[in-house]
Coordinates of C-alpha atoms in Angstrom, one line a residue:
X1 CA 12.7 13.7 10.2
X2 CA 13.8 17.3 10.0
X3 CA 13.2 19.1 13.4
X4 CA 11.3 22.3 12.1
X5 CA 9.9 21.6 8.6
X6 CA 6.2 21.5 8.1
X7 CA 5.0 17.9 8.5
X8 CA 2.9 15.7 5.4
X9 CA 1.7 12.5 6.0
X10 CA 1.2 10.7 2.3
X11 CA -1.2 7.0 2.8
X12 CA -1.2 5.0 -0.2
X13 CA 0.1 1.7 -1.6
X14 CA 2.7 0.6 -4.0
X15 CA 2.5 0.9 -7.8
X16 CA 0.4 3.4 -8.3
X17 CA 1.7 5.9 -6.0
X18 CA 5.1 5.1 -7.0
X19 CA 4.1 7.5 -10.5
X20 CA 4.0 10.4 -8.0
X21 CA 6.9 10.1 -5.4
X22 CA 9.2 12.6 -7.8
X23 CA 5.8 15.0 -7.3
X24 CA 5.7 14.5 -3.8
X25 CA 9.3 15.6 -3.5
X26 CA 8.9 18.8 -5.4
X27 CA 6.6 20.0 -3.4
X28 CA 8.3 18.9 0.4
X29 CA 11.4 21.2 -1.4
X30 CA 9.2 23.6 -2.0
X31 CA 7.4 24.1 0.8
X32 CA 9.9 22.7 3.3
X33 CA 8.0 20.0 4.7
X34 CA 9.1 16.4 5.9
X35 CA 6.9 13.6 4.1
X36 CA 5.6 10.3 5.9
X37 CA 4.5 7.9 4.1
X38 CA 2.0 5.1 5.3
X39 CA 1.6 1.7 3.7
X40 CA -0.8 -1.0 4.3
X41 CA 1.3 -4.5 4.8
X42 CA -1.8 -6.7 3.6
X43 CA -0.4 -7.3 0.2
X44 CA -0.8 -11.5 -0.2
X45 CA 0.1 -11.5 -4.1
X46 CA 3.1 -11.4 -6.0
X47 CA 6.4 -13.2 -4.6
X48 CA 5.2 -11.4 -1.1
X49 CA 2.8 -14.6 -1.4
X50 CA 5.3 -17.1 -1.6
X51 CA 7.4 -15.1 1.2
X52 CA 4.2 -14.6 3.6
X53 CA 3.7 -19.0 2.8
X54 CA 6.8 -20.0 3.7
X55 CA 7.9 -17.8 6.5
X56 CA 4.5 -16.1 7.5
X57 CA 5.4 -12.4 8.3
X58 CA 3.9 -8.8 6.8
X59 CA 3.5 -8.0 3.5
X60 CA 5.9 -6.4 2.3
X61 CA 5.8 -5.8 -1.7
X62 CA 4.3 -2.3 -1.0
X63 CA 6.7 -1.0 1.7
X64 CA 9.9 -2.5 -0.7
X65 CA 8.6 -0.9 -4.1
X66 CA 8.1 2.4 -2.3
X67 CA 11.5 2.8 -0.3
X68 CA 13.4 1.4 -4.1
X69 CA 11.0 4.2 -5.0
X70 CA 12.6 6.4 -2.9
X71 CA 16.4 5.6 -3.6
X72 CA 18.6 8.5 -5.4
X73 CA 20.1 7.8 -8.7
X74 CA 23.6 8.2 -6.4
X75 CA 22.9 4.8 -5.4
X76 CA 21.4 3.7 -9.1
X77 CA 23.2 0.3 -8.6
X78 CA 21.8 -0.6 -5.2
X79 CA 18.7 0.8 -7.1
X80 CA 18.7 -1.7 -9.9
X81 CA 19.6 -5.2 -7.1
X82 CA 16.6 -4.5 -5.1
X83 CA 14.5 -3.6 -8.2
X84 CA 15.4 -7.0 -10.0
X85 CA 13.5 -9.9 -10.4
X86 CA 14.6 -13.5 -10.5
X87 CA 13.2 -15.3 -14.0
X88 CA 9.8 -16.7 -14.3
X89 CA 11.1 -20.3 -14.7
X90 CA 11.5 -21.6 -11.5
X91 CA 15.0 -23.4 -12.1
X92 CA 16.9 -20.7 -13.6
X93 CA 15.4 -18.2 -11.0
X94 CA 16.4 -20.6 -8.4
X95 CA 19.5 -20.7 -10.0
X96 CA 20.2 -16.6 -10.5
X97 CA 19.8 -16.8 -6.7
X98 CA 22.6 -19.1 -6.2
X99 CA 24.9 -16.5 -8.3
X100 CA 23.7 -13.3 -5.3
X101 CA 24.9 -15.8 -2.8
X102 CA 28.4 -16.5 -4.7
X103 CA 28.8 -13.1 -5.4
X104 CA 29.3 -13.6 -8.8
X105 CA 25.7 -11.9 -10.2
X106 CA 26.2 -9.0 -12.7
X107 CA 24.4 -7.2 -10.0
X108 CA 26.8 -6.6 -8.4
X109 CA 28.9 -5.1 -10.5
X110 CA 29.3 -1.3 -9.4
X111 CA 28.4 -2.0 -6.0
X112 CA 30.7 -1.1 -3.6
X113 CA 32.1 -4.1 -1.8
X114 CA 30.8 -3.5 1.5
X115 CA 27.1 -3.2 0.8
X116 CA 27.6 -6.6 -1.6
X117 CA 29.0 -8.6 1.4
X118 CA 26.1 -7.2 3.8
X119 CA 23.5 -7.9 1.1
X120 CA 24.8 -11.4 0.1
X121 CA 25.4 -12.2 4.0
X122 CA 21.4 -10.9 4.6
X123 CA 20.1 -13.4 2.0
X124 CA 22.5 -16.0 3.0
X125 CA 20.9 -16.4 5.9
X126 CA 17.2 -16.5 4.1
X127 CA 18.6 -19.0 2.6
X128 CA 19.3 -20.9 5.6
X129 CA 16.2 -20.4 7.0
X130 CA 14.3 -21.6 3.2
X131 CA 16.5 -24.6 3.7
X132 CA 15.2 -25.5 6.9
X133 CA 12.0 -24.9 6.0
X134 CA 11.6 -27.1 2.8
X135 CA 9.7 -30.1 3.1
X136 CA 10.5 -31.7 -0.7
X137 CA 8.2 -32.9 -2.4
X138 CA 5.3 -30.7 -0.9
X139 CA 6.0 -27.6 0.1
X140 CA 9.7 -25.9 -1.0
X141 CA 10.5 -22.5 -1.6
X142 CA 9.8 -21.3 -5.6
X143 CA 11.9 -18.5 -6.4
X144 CA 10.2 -17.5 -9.4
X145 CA 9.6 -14.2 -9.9
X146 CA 11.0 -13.1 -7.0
X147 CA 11.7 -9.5 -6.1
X148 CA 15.1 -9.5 -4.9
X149 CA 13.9 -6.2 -2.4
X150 CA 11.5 -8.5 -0.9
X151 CA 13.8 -11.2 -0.2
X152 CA 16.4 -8.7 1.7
X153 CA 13.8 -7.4 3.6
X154 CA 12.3 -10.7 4.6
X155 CA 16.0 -11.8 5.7
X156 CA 16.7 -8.6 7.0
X157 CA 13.7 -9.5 9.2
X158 CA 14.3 -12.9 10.1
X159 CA 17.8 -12.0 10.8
X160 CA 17.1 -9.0 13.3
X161 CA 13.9 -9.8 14.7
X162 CA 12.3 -6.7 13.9
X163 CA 10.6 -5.3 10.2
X164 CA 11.6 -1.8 11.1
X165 CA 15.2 -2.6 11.2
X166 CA 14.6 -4.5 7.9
X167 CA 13.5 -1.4 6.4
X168 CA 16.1 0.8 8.6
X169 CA 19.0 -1.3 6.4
X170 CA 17.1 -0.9 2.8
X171 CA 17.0 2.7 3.7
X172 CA 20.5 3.4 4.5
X173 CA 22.0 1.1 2.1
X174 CA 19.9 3.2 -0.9
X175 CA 20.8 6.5 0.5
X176 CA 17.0 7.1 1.1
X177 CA 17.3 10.2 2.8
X178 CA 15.2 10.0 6.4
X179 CA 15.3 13.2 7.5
X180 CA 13.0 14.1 4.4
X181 CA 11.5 11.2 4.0
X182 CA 10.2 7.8 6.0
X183 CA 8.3 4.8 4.7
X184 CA 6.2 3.6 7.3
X185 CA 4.4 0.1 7.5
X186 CA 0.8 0.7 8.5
X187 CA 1.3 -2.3 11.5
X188 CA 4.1 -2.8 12.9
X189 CA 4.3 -6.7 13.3
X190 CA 6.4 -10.1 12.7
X191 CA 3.1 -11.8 11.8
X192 CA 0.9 -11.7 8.7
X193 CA -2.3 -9.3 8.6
X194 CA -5.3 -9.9 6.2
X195 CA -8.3 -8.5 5.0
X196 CA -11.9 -8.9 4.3
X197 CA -14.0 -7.3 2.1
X198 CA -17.6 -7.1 2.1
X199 CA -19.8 -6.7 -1.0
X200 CA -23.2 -4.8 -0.9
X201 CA -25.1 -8.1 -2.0
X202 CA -23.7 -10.0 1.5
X203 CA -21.2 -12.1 -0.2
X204 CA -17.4 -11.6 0.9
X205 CA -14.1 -11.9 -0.7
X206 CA -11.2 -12.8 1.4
X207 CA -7.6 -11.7 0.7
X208 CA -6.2 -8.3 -0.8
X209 CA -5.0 -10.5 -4.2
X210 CA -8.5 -11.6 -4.9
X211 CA -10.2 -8.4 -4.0
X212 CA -7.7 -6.5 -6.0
X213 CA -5.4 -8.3 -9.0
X214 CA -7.3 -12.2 -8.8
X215 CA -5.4 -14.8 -10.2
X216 CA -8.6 -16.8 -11.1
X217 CA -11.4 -15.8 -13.0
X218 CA -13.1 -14.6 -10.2
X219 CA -12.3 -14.4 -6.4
X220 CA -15.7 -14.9 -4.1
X221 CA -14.7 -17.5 -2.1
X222 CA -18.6 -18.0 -1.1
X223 CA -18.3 -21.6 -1.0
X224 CA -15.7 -21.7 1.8
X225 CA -17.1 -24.2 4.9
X226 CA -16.2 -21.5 7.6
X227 CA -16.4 -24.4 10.0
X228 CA -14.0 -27.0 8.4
X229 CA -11.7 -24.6 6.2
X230 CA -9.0 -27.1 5.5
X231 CA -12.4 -29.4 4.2
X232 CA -10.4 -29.2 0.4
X233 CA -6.8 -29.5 1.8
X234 CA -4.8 -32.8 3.1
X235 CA -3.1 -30.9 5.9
X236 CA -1.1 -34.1 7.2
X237 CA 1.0 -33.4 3.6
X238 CA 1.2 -29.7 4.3
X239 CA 3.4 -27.9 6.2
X240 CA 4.3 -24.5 6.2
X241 CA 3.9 -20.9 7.8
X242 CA 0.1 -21.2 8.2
X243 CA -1.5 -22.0 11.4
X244 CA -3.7 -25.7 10.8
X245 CA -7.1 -24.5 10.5
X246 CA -5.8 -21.4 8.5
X247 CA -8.5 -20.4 5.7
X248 CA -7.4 -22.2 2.0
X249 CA -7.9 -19.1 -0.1
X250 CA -4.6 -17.4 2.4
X251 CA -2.4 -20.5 1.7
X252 CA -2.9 -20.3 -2.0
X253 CA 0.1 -19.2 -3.9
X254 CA -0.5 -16.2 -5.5
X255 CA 2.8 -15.2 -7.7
X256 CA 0.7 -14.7 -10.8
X257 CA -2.0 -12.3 -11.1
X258 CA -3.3 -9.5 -13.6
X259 CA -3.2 -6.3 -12.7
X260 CA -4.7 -5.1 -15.9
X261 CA -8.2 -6.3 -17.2
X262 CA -10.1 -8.1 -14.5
X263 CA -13.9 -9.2 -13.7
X264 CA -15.2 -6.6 -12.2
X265 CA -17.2 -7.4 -8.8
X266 CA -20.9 -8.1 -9.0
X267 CA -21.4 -5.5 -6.4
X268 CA -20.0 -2.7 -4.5
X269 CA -17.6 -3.1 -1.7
X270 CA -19.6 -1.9 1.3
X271 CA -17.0 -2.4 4.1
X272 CA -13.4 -3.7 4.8
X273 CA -11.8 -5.5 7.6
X274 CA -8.7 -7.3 8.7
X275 CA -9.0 -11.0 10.0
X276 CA -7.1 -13.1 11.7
X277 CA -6.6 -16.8 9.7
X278 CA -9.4 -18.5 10.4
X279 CA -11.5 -15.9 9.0
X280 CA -12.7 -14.2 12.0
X281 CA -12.5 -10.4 12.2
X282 CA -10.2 -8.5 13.9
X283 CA -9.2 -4.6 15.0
X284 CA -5.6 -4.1 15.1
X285 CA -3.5 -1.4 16.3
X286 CA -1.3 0.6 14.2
X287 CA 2.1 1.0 14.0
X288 CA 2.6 4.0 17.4
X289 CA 4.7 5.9 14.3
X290 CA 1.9 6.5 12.2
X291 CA -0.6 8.0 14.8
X292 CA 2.7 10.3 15.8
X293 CA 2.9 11.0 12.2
X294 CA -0.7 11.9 12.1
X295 CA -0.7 14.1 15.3
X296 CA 1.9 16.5 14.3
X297 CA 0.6 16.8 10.5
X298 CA -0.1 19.8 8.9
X299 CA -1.6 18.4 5.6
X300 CA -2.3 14.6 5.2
X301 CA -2.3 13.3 1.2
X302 CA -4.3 10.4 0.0
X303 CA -2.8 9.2 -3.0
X304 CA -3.8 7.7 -6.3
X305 CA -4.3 4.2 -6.2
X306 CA -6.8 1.0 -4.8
X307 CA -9.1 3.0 -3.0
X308 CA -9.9 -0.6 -0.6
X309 CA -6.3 -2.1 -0.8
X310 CA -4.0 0.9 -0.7
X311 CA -5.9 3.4 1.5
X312 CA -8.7 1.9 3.8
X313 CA -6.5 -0.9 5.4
X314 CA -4.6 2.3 6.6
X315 CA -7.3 4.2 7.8
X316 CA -9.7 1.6 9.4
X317 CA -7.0 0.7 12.6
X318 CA -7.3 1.8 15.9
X319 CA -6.9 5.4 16.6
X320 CA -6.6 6.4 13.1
X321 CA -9.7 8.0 12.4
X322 CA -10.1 9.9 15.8
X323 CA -6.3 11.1 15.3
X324 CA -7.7 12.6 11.5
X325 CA -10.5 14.2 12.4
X326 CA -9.8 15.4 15.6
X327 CA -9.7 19.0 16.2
X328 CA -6.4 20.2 15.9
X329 CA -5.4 17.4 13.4
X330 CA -4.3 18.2 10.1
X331 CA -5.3 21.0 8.8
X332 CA -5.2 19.6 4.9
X333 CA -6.8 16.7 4.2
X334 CA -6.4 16.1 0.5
X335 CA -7.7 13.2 -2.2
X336 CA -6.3 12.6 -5.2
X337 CA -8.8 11.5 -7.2
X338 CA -7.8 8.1 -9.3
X339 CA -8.3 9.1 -13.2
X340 CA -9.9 6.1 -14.4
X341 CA -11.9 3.2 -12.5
X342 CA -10.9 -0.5 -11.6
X343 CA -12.7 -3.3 -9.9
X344 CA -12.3 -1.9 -6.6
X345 CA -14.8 1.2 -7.4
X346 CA -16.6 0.6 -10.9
X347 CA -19.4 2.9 -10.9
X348 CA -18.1 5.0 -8.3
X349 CA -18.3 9.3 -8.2
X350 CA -15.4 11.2 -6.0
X351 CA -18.6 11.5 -3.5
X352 CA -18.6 7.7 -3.1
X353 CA -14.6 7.6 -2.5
X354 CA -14.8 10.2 0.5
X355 CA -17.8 8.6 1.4
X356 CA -16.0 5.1 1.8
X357 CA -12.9 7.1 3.6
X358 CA -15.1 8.6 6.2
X359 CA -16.5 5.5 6.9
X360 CA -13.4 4.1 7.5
X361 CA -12.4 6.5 9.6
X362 CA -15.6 6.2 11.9
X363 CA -15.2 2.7 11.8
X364 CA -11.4 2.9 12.9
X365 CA -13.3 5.0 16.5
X366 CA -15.5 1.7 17.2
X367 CA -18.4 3.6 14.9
X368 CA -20.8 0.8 12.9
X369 CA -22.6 0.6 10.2
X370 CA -26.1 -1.5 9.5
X371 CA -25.8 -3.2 5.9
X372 CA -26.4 -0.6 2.9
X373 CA -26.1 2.1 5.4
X374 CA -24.3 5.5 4.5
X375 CA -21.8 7.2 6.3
X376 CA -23.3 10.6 7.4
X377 CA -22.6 13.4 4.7
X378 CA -22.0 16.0 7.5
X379 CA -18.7 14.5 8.6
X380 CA -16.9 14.3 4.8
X381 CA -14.7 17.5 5.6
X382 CA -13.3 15.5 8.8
X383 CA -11.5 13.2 6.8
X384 CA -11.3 15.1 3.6
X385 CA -10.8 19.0 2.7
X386 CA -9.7 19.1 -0.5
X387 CA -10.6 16.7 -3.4
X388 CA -7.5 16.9 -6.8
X389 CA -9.5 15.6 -9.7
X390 CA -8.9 15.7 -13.3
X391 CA -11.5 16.5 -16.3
X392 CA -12.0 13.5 -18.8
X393 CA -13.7 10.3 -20.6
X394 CA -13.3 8.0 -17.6
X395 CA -12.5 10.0 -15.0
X396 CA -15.1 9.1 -11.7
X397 CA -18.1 11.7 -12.0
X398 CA -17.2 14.9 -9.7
X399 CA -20.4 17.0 -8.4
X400 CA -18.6 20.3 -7.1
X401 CA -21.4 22.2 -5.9
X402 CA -23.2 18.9 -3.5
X403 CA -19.0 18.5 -2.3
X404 CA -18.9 21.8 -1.5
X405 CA -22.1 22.3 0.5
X406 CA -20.7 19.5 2.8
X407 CA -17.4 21.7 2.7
X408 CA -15.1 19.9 0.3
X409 CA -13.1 22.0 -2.0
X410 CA -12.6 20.7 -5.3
X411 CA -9.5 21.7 -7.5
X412 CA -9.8 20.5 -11.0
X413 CA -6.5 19.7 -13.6
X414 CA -6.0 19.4 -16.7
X415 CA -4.5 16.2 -17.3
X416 CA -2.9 14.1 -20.0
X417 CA -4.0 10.5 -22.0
X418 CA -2.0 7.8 -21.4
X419 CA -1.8 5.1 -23.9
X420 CA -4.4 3.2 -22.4
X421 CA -6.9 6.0 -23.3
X422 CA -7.3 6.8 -19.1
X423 CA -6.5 10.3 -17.9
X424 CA -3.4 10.8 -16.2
X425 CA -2.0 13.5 -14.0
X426 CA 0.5 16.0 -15.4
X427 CA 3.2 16.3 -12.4
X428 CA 3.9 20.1 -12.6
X429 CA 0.0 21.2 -13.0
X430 CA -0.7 18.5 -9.7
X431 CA 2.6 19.7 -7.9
X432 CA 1.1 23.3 -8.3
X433 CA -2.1 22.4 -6.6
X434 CA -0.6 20.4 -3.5
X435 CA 1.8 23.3 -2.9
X436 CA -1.1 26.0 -3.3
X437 CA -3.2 23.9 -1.2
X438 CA -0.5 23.1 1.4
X439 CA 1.2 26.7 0.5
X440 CA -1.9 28.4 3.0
X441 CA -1.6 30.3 5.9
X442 CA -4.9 31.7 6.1
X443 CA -8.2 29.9 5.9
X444 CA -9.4 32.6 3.1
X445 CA -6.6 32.7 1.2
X446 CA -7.1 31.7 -2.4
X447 CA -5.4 29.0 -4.2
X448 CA -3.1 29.8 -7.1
X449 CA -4.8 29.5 -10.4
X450 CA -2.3 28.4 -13.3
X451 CA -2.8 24.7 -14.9
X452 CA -5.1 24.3 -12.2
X453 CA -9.1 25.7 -11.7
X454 CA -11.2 25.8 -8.9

C-alpha cells in the first residue's frame, strides 16, 4: 500500500459490491487514499461448494470475483480466463478443463506465453490432487459450473501452502495494482469457516448458501439430530474433505442456487456466528492484516450487499469491533444503504442495519446479548457515522431525525431504476458523497451539496 496516502478500509462481499469497485476507485484518485478491502471467506455455494467438499479449505468465490474485479482492462485476457466458467453439463465442462490443461483452450489465446504455462502448471497440479482424491462411483470431482478463478486459486493454494500467496499470484498475474489496492480475506486459514444464523423465533439456519441464495425451497434445517448428524448419511460410502461427524447440510453440494426470488425467512435474523463442523460455535481470529487495516484507517466503508453474509461475518471476529470503535479509530465510518430488501433483512429500516452492525461489533469484544434483546442505541455512531441512502419505492425506511439524535448523519441520493423496478445508486452522485464525506478535515465542515442532500 502506498506509504503516505490516506488509508480506507471497504468490508463487503462479492457481487454486489463488485457494481461499485470503479466508484471506489474514483474516489481513492481523488482523494489519494489506499483502499483495503475485507471479504468474509464463508461462502459454501456456487462451485466454491464443490471446491470446499472435495478439498475442504476457505471460501473463496467472494475473494476471486473481487480481485477479477479489480483487474485492468491492460490485462483484459487474463481478465476474461479467470472470469470464465466451465459449462453446466458436467461432461463437456469436465472436458473444457482438459483443453486449459493441453493448452489448447481459446482462452488462451492473447495470453502471453508465460502467464499460460504458470496458469496451466497451477491447475495441473489441482488436477492431480482431484485425481487423488476421487473415490468413483461416490464421491468425484463435478466440474460443472466451475469458476475457472476459483480453481487457480484453490491450486494456487494447495500448491504453496498458503491462501495469501494464492491470492498474491491472481494479483500480479491481473496487474491488480497493490499499492492502491488489496483484497483481503477476512481469516486467514487453510481450513473451511462456517456460519450460523439465528432467527428471532429460536430456530437456526446453518450455512451462508441456505441463509442467503437456498437451493431448496427453504433452508431451516430444524430437523437436524444435533447428536447423530450423519443419522441421514451412509458415511462408510462417503469420503471426502469433511471430518466424520461433520453436519449434512455443510456436505451438501451447493452449485445451484437462486440468487433472485427466494422465500423469505419466517423471522428476523437476531444474531450470527461461525461454527466449527459439528455445529458448535466458535470465535475466530481475523486475519492480523485486517485489524492493521483497521488501526491505521481514516474512513472505513460498508458496502452494498447481504447485510448477514457479506458484512457481519467480517465484523463479528475477534478484535474487530474494539479496533472500530475505539478511540482513535477511523474517523469515517460510513453505510451504504442497500436500495431494495432481500431475505436477509425483509422488513428492515437503515436503523435496524446499524443496529445489527453494532451488535456485531459488541459481540466481536466478548459483549452478549439475551434473546430479542437490542443493542444499546447510544453506541450506533461507534460503528457507524455516516449512513448513504437513496430516496425510493423499496428503498429500507430511513428516520433522519431519531439517527441523528444518536449522532448518525444521513446523506440522501438521488438514484436511478433498474430494470427490476429497485433503486440503484448513480456512481458520480455516490462518488461525490464518499469523497465529501471522506474529503473533511474539520469536524464542522459541511458536506458538498450537488446530486447529493443532507
Amino acid at each position: 500500500m502506498a506509504a503516505n496516502s490516506r488509508k480506507v478500509v471497504v468490508f463487503s462481499g462479492g457481487s454486489a459490491a463488485n457494481s461499485l469497485v470503479d466508484v471506489f476507485n474514483e474516489v481513492i484518485e481523488k482523494n489519494n487514499c489506499a483502499l483495503t478491502y475485507v471479504i468474509p471467506i464463508s461462502d459454501n455455494g456456487g462451485s466454491s461448494s464443490e471446491l470446499i467438499r472435495v478439498f475442504g479449505g476457505p471460501g473463496i468465490g467472494d475473494v476471486r470475483s473481487r480481485l477479477v474485479r479489480l483487474i485492468p482492462q491492460t490485462h483484459v485476457h487474463i481478465l476474461n480466463l479467470f472470469n470464465h466458467r466451465l459449462p453446466p453439463s458436467s461432461d463437456l465442462a469436465a472436458s473444457e478443463f482438459l483443453t486449459l490443461l493441453t493448452g489448447t483452450s481459446h482462452l488462451y489465446h492473447s495470453v502471453p506465453t508465460p502467464q499460460a504455462m504458470l496458469i496451466r502448471s497451477i491447475l495441473s497440479h489441482l488436477h492431480l490432487e482431484i485425481l487423488k482424491r476421487n473415490r468413483p462411483p461416490t464421491s468425484t470431482f463435478n466440474f460443472q459450473s466451475a469458476s475457472i478463478g476459483n480453481l487457480f486459486l484453490t491450486g494456487a493454494r494447495l500448491f504453496s501452502g498458503s491462501f495469501e500467496s494464492a491470492i498474491y499470484l491472481l494479483a500480479i498475474m491481473g496487474g491488480v495494482d497493490e499499492s492502491k489496492t488489496a483484497v483481503l480475506p477476512a481469516i486467514i486459514s487453510n481450513f473451511s469457516h462456517h456460519i450460523s444464523a439465528g432467527l428471532a423465533d429460536g430456530s437456526v439456519i446453518t450455512g451462508q448458501n441456505a441463509i442467503s441464495h437456498p437451493s431448496e425451497p427453504t433452508a431451516l434445517n430444524s430437523n437436524i439430530d444435533h447428536a447423530n448428524p450423519l443419522a441421514d448419511l451412509n458415511d462408510a460410502t462417503i469420503e471426502d474433505a469433511n471430518l466424520p461427524g461433520s453436519l449434512p447440510t455443510l456436505r451438501q453440494p451447493n452449485i445451484h442456487f437462486s440468487k433472485g426470488s427466494e422465500e423469505p425467512l419466517p423471522a428476523r435474523i437476531q444474531r450470527l456466528w461461525y461454527i466449527n463442523p459439528y455445529g458448535q460455535e466458535m470465535r475466530p481470529s481475523p486475519n492480523p492484516k485486517v485489524l492493521e487495516a483497521i488501526n491505521v484507517a481514516e474512513g472505513l466503508i460498508y458496502s452494498i450487499g447481504s447485510l448477514y453474509t457479506s458484512i457481519v461475518p467480517s465484523l463479528i471476529l475477534q478484535g474487530v469491533g474494539a479496533a472500530i470503535a475505539r478511540s482513535g479509530g477511523p474517523r469515517f465510518k460510513i453505510l451504504i444503504l442497500n436500495g431494495s430488501l432481500d431475505r436477509e433483512t425483509g422488513g428492515f429500516s437503515a436503523s435496524d442495519f446499524i443496529a445489527a452492525i453494532a451488535r456485531a461489533g459488541e459481540e466481536s469484544r466478548g459483549i452478549t446479548f439475551n434473546q430479542g434483546e437490542d443493542v444499546e442505541k447510544e453506541i450506533w455512531a461507534r460503528y457507524v457515522t455516516h449512513l448513504i441512502h437513496l430516496e425510493g419505492e423499496g428503498v429500507p425506511r430511513v428516520d433522519k431525525e431519531e439517527l441523528g439524535k444518536w449522532g448518525v448523519e444521513c446523506v440522501r441520493l438521488y438514484g436511478r431504476k433498474a430494470e427490476d423496478g429497485t433503486a440503484r445508486y448513480d456512481g458520480r452522485a455516490l462518488g461525490q458523497a464518499l469523497g465529501a464525506i471522506l474529503g473533511r478535515r474539520e469536524k464542522g465542515e459541511k458536506s458538498r451539496r450537488n446530486t447529493l442532500e443532507g
